Short mmCIF file of N, CA and C in Angstrom, two decimals:
data_model
loop_
_atom_site.label_atom_id
_atom_site.label_comp_id
_atom_site.label_asym_id
_atom_site.label_seq_id
_atom_site.Cartn_x
_atom_site.Cartn_y
_atom_site.Cartn_z
N MET A 1 2.82 20.00 -7.25
CA MET A 1 3.68 20.93 -6.59
C MET A 1 3.63 20.65 -5.09
N ARG A 2 4.77 20.35 -4.51
CA ARG A 2 4.85 20.10 -3.09
C ARG A 2 5.06 21.39 -2.33
N ARG A 3 4.45 21.50 -1.18
CA ARG A 3 4.56 22.74 -0.41
C ARG A 3 5.77 22.72 0.51
N SER A 4 6.15 21.56 1.00
CA SER A 4 7.31 21.51 1.88
C SER A 4 8.50 20.97 1.10
N GLY A 5 9.68 21.23 1.60
CA GLY A 5 10.88 20.79 0.91
C GLY A 5 11.25 19.35 1.20
N ARG A 6 10.59 18.73 2.18
CA ARG A 6 10.92 17.36 2.54
C ARG A 6 10.19 16.38 1.63
N PRO A 7 10.85 15.28 1.25
CA PRO A 7 10.15 14.27 0.46
C PRO A 7 9.16 13.50 1.34
N ARG A 8 8.09 13.08 0.72
CA ARG A 8 7.08 12.31 1.45
C ARG A 8 7.51 10.87 1.55
N GLY A 9 7.36 10.32 2.72
CA GLY A 9 7.66 8.91 2.94
C GLY A 9 6.45 8.06 2.58
N PRO A 10 6.59 6.76 2.68
CA PRO A 10 5.45 5.89 2.39
C PRO A 10 4.35 6.08 3.43
N ALA A 11 3.12 6.03 2.96
CA ALA A 11 1.98 6.21 3.84
C ALA A 11 1.80 4.96 4.70
N GLY A 12 1.42 5.15 5.94
CA GLY A 12 1.14 4.03 6.82
C GLY A 12 -0.16 3.35 6.43
N TRP A 13 -0.40 2.20 7.02
CA TRP A 13 -1.60 1.44 6.66
C TRP A 13 -2.87 2.18 7.07
N ARG A 14 -2.81 2.97 8.15
CA ARG A 14 -3.99 3.71 8.57
C ARG A 14 -4.34 4.82 7.59
N ALA A 15 -3.33 5.43 6.99
CA ALA A 15 -3.58 6.48 6.01
C ALA A 15 -4.23 5.92 4.75
N VAL A 16 -3.92 4.68 4.43
CA VAL A 16 -4.45 4.06 3.21
C VAL A 16 -5.78 3.37 3.47
N PHE A 17 -5.87 2.59 4.53
CA PHE A 17 -7.03 1.74 4.77
C PHE A 17 -7.94 2.22 5.90
N GLY A 18 -7.63 3.35 6.54
CA GLY A 18 -8.39 3.78 7.71
C GLY A 18 -9.85 4.07 7.41
N VAL A 19 -10.12 4.91 6.44
CA VAL A 19 -11.50 5.28 6.13
C VAL A 19 -12.28 4.09 5.54
N PRO A 20 -11.73 3.31 4.60
CA PRO A 20 -12.49 2.15 4.13
C PRO A 20 -12.81 1.14 5.23
N LEU A 21 -11.89 0.94 6.16
CA LEU A 21 -12.17 0.03 7.27
C LEU A 21 -13.26 0.58 8.18
N ALA A 22 -13.26 1.89 8.42
CA ALA A 22 -14.30 2.50 9.26
C ALA A 22 -15.67 2.41 8.59
N VAL A 23 -15.72 2.65 7.29
CA VAL A 23 -17.00 2.54 6.56
C VAL A 23 -17.47 1.09 6.55
N GLY A 24 -16.55 0.16 6.37
CA GLY A 24 -16.91 -1.26 6.40
C GLY A 24 -17.41 -1.69 7.77
N ALA A 25 -16.77 -1.21 8.83
CA ALA A 25 -17.22 -1.54 10.18
C ALA A 25 -18.61 -0.96 10.46
N ALA A 26 -18.85 0.28 10.00
CA ALA A 26 -20.17 0.89 10.19
C ALA A 26 -21.24 0.14 9.41
N THR A 27 -20.89 -0.32 8.21
CA THR A 27 -21.84 -1.09 7.41
C THR A 27 -22.15 -2.43 8.08
N LEU A 28 -21.13 -3.09 8.58
CA LEU A 28 -21.33 -4.36 9.29
C LEU A 28 -22.20 -4.15 10.53
N ALA A 29 -21.94 -3.08 11.27
CA ALA A 29 -22.75 -2.79 12.45
C ALA A 29 -24.21 -2.51 12.04
N GLY A 30 -24.39 -1.83 10.92
CA GLY A 30 -25.76 -1.59 10.44
C GLY A 30 -26.48 -2.85 10.04
N LEU A 31 -25.76 -3.76 9.38
CA LEU A 31 -26.37 -5.03 9.01
C LEU A 31 -26.74 -5.85 10.24
N LEU A 32 -25.85 -5.88 11.22
CA LEU A 32 -26.16 -6.61 12.45
C LEU A 32 -27.30 -5.96 13.22
N ALA A 33 -27.35 -4.63 13.25
CA ALA A 33 -28.45 -3.95 13.92
C ALA A 33 -29.78 -4.25 13.24
N ALA A 34 -29.78 -4.32 11.92
CA ALA A 34 -31.01 -4.63 11.20
C ALA A 34 -31.48 -6.05 11.48
N LEU A 35 -30.54 -6.96 11.66
CA LEU A 35 -30.91 -8.36 11.91
C LEU A 35 -31.31 -8.62 13.35
N LEU A 36 -30.68 -7.94 14.29
CA LEU A 36 -30.82 -8.33 15.69
C LEU A 36 -31.72 -7.41 16.51
N HIS A 37 -31.98 -6.20 16.07
CA HIS A 37 -32.71 -5.26 16.91
C HIS A 37 -33.93 -4.71 16.18
N GLU A 38 -34.91 -4.32 16.97
CA GLU A 38 -36.10 -3.67 16.44
C GLU A 38 -36.17 -2.25 16.96
N GLY A 39 -36.97 -1.43 16.36
CA GLY A 39 -37.15 -0.06 16.84
C GLY A 39 -35.94 0.80 16.54
N ALA A 40 -35.21 1.17 17.60
CA ALA A 40 -34.05 2.05 17.42
C ALA A 40 -32.96 1.36 16.61
N GLY A 41 -32.90 0.04 16.64
CA GLY A 41 -31.93 -0.69 15.82
C GLY A 41 -32.20 -0.49 14.34
N GLY A 42 -33.46 -0.35 13.98
CA GLY A 42 -33.79 -0.08 12.59
C GLY A 42 -33.31 1.29 12.14
N VAL A 43 -33.41 2.27 13.01
CA VAL A 43 -32.93 3.61 12.69
C VAL A 43 -31.42 3.59 12.55
N ALA A 44 -30.74 2.89 13.47
CA ALA A 44 -29.28 2.78 13.39
C ALA A 44 -28.86 2.05 12.12
N ALA A 45 -29.63 1.04 11.73
CA ALA A 45 -29.32 0.29 10.52
C ALA A 45 -29.45 1.18 9.28
N TRP A 46 -30.53 1.96 9.22
CA TRP A 46 -30.70 2.87 8.07
C TRP A 46 -29.58 3.88 8.00
N ALA A 47 -29.18 4.42 9.13
CA ALA A 47 -28.09 5.42 9.14
C ALA A 47 -26.77 4.78 8.72
N ALA A 48 -26.47 3.61 9.27
CA ALA A 48 -25.19 2.96 8.97
C ALA A 48 -25.15 2.47 7.53
N LEU A 49 -26.24 1.95 7.02
CA LEU A 49 -26.26 1.45 5.65
C LEU A 49 -26.38 2.58 4.63
N GLY A 50 -26.83 3.75 5.07
CA GLY A 50 -26.88 4.90 4.18
C GLY A 50 -25.54 5.61 4.07
N LEU A 51 -24.61 5.34 4.99
CA LEU A 51 -23.31 6.00 4.97
C LEU A 51 -22.54 5.77 3.68
N PRO A 52 -22.39 4.54 3.19
CA PRO A 52 -21.67 4.37 1.91
C PRO A 52 -22.35 5.09 0.75
N LEU A 53 -23.66 5.10 0.73
CA LEU A 53 -24.38 5.80 -0.34
C LEU A 53 -24.18 7.31 -0.24
N ALA A 54 -24.16 7.84 0.97
CA ALA A 54 -23.91 9.26 1.14
C ALA A 54 -22.50 9.63 0.70
N LEU A 55 -21.54 8.78 1.01
CA LEU A 55 -20.16 9.04 0.59
C LEU A 55 -20.02 8.99 -0.93
N ILE A 56 -20.70 8.05 -1.57
CA ILE A 56 -20.68 7.96 -3.03
C ILE A 56 -21.29 9.22 -3.64
N ALA A 57 -22.44 9.64 -3.12
CA ALA A 57 -23.10 10.84 -3.64
C ALA A 57 -22.23 12.07 -3.45
N TRP A 58 -21.54 12.17 -2.32
CA TRP A 58 -20.66 13.32 -2.07
C TRP A 58 -19.51 13.35 -3.06
N HIS A 59 -18.88 12.20 -3.29
CA HIS A 59 -17.76 12.17 -4.22
C HIS A 59 -18.20 12.42 -5.66
N VAL A 60 -19.33 11.88 -6.07
CA VAL A 60 -19.83 12.13 -7.42
C VAL A 60 -20.18 13.61 -7.57
N GLY A 61 -20.79 14.19 -6.55
CA GLY A 61 -21.11 15.61 -6.60
C GLY A 61 -19.87 16.47 -6.72
N ARG A 62 -18.83 16.12 -6.00
CA ARG A 62 -17.58 16.89 -6.09
C ARG A 62 -16.91 16.73 -7.44
N ALA A 63 -17.08 15.57 -8.06
CA ALA A 63 -16.41 15.31 -9.32
C ALA A 63 -17.13 15.95 -10.50
N TYR A 64 -18.46 16.00 -10.47
CA TYR A 64 -19.21 16.40 -11.66
C TYR A 64 -19.94 17.73 -11.56
N LEU A 65 -20.17 18.24 -10.37
CA LEU A 65 -20.86 19.52 -10.26
C LEU A 65 -19.87 20.65 -10.38
N PRO A 66 -20.26 21.74 -11.04
CA PRO A 66 -19.32 22.86 -11.18
C PRO A 66 -19.06 23.53 -9.84
N ARG A 67 -17.87 24.03 -9.70
CA ARG A 67 -17.49 24.73 -8.48
C ARG A 67 -17.62 26.22 -8.73
N ASN A 68 -18.08 26.93 -7.73
CA ASN A 68 -18.22 28.38 -7.84
C ASN A 68 -16.95 29.04 -7.31
N ARG A 69 -15.90 28.93 -8.08
CA ARG A 69 -14.65 29.55 -7.69
C ARG A 69 -14.33 30.69 -8.67
N PRO A 70 -13.80 31.76 -8.14
CA PRO A 70 -13.39 32.83 -9.05
C PRO A 70 -12.19 32.38 -9.88
N ALA A 71 -12.08 32.94 -11.07
CA ALA A 71 -10.97 32.59 -11.96
C ALA A 71 -9.66 33.09 -11.37
N ARG A 72 -8.61 32.30 -11.54
CA ARG A 72 -7.29 32.68 -11.04
C ARG A 72 -6.65 33.69 -11.96
N ARG A 73 -6.06 34.68 -11.38
CA ARG A 73 -5.34 35.68 -12.17
C ARG A 73 -3.86 35.37 -12.09
N THR A 74 -3.23 35.37 -13.24
CA THR A 74 -1.79 35.08 -13.26
C THR A 74 -0.97 36.29 -13.60
#
């Protein structure tokens, strides 16, 4: 069910590939930080490389865990 009366046009490339490119760039930065830096670079690497895993866990949790929503009355 669409909320507006206007038809949706084709999505731009940023709407389709924006988030995957950002996650990929963060992962690449984490890999480079792990290879090239010590100390704080290790912390940045753990954070950047944990981002895809956190996103996967969030999506799996949304898909499989029950939601606490009240029943809709019709």
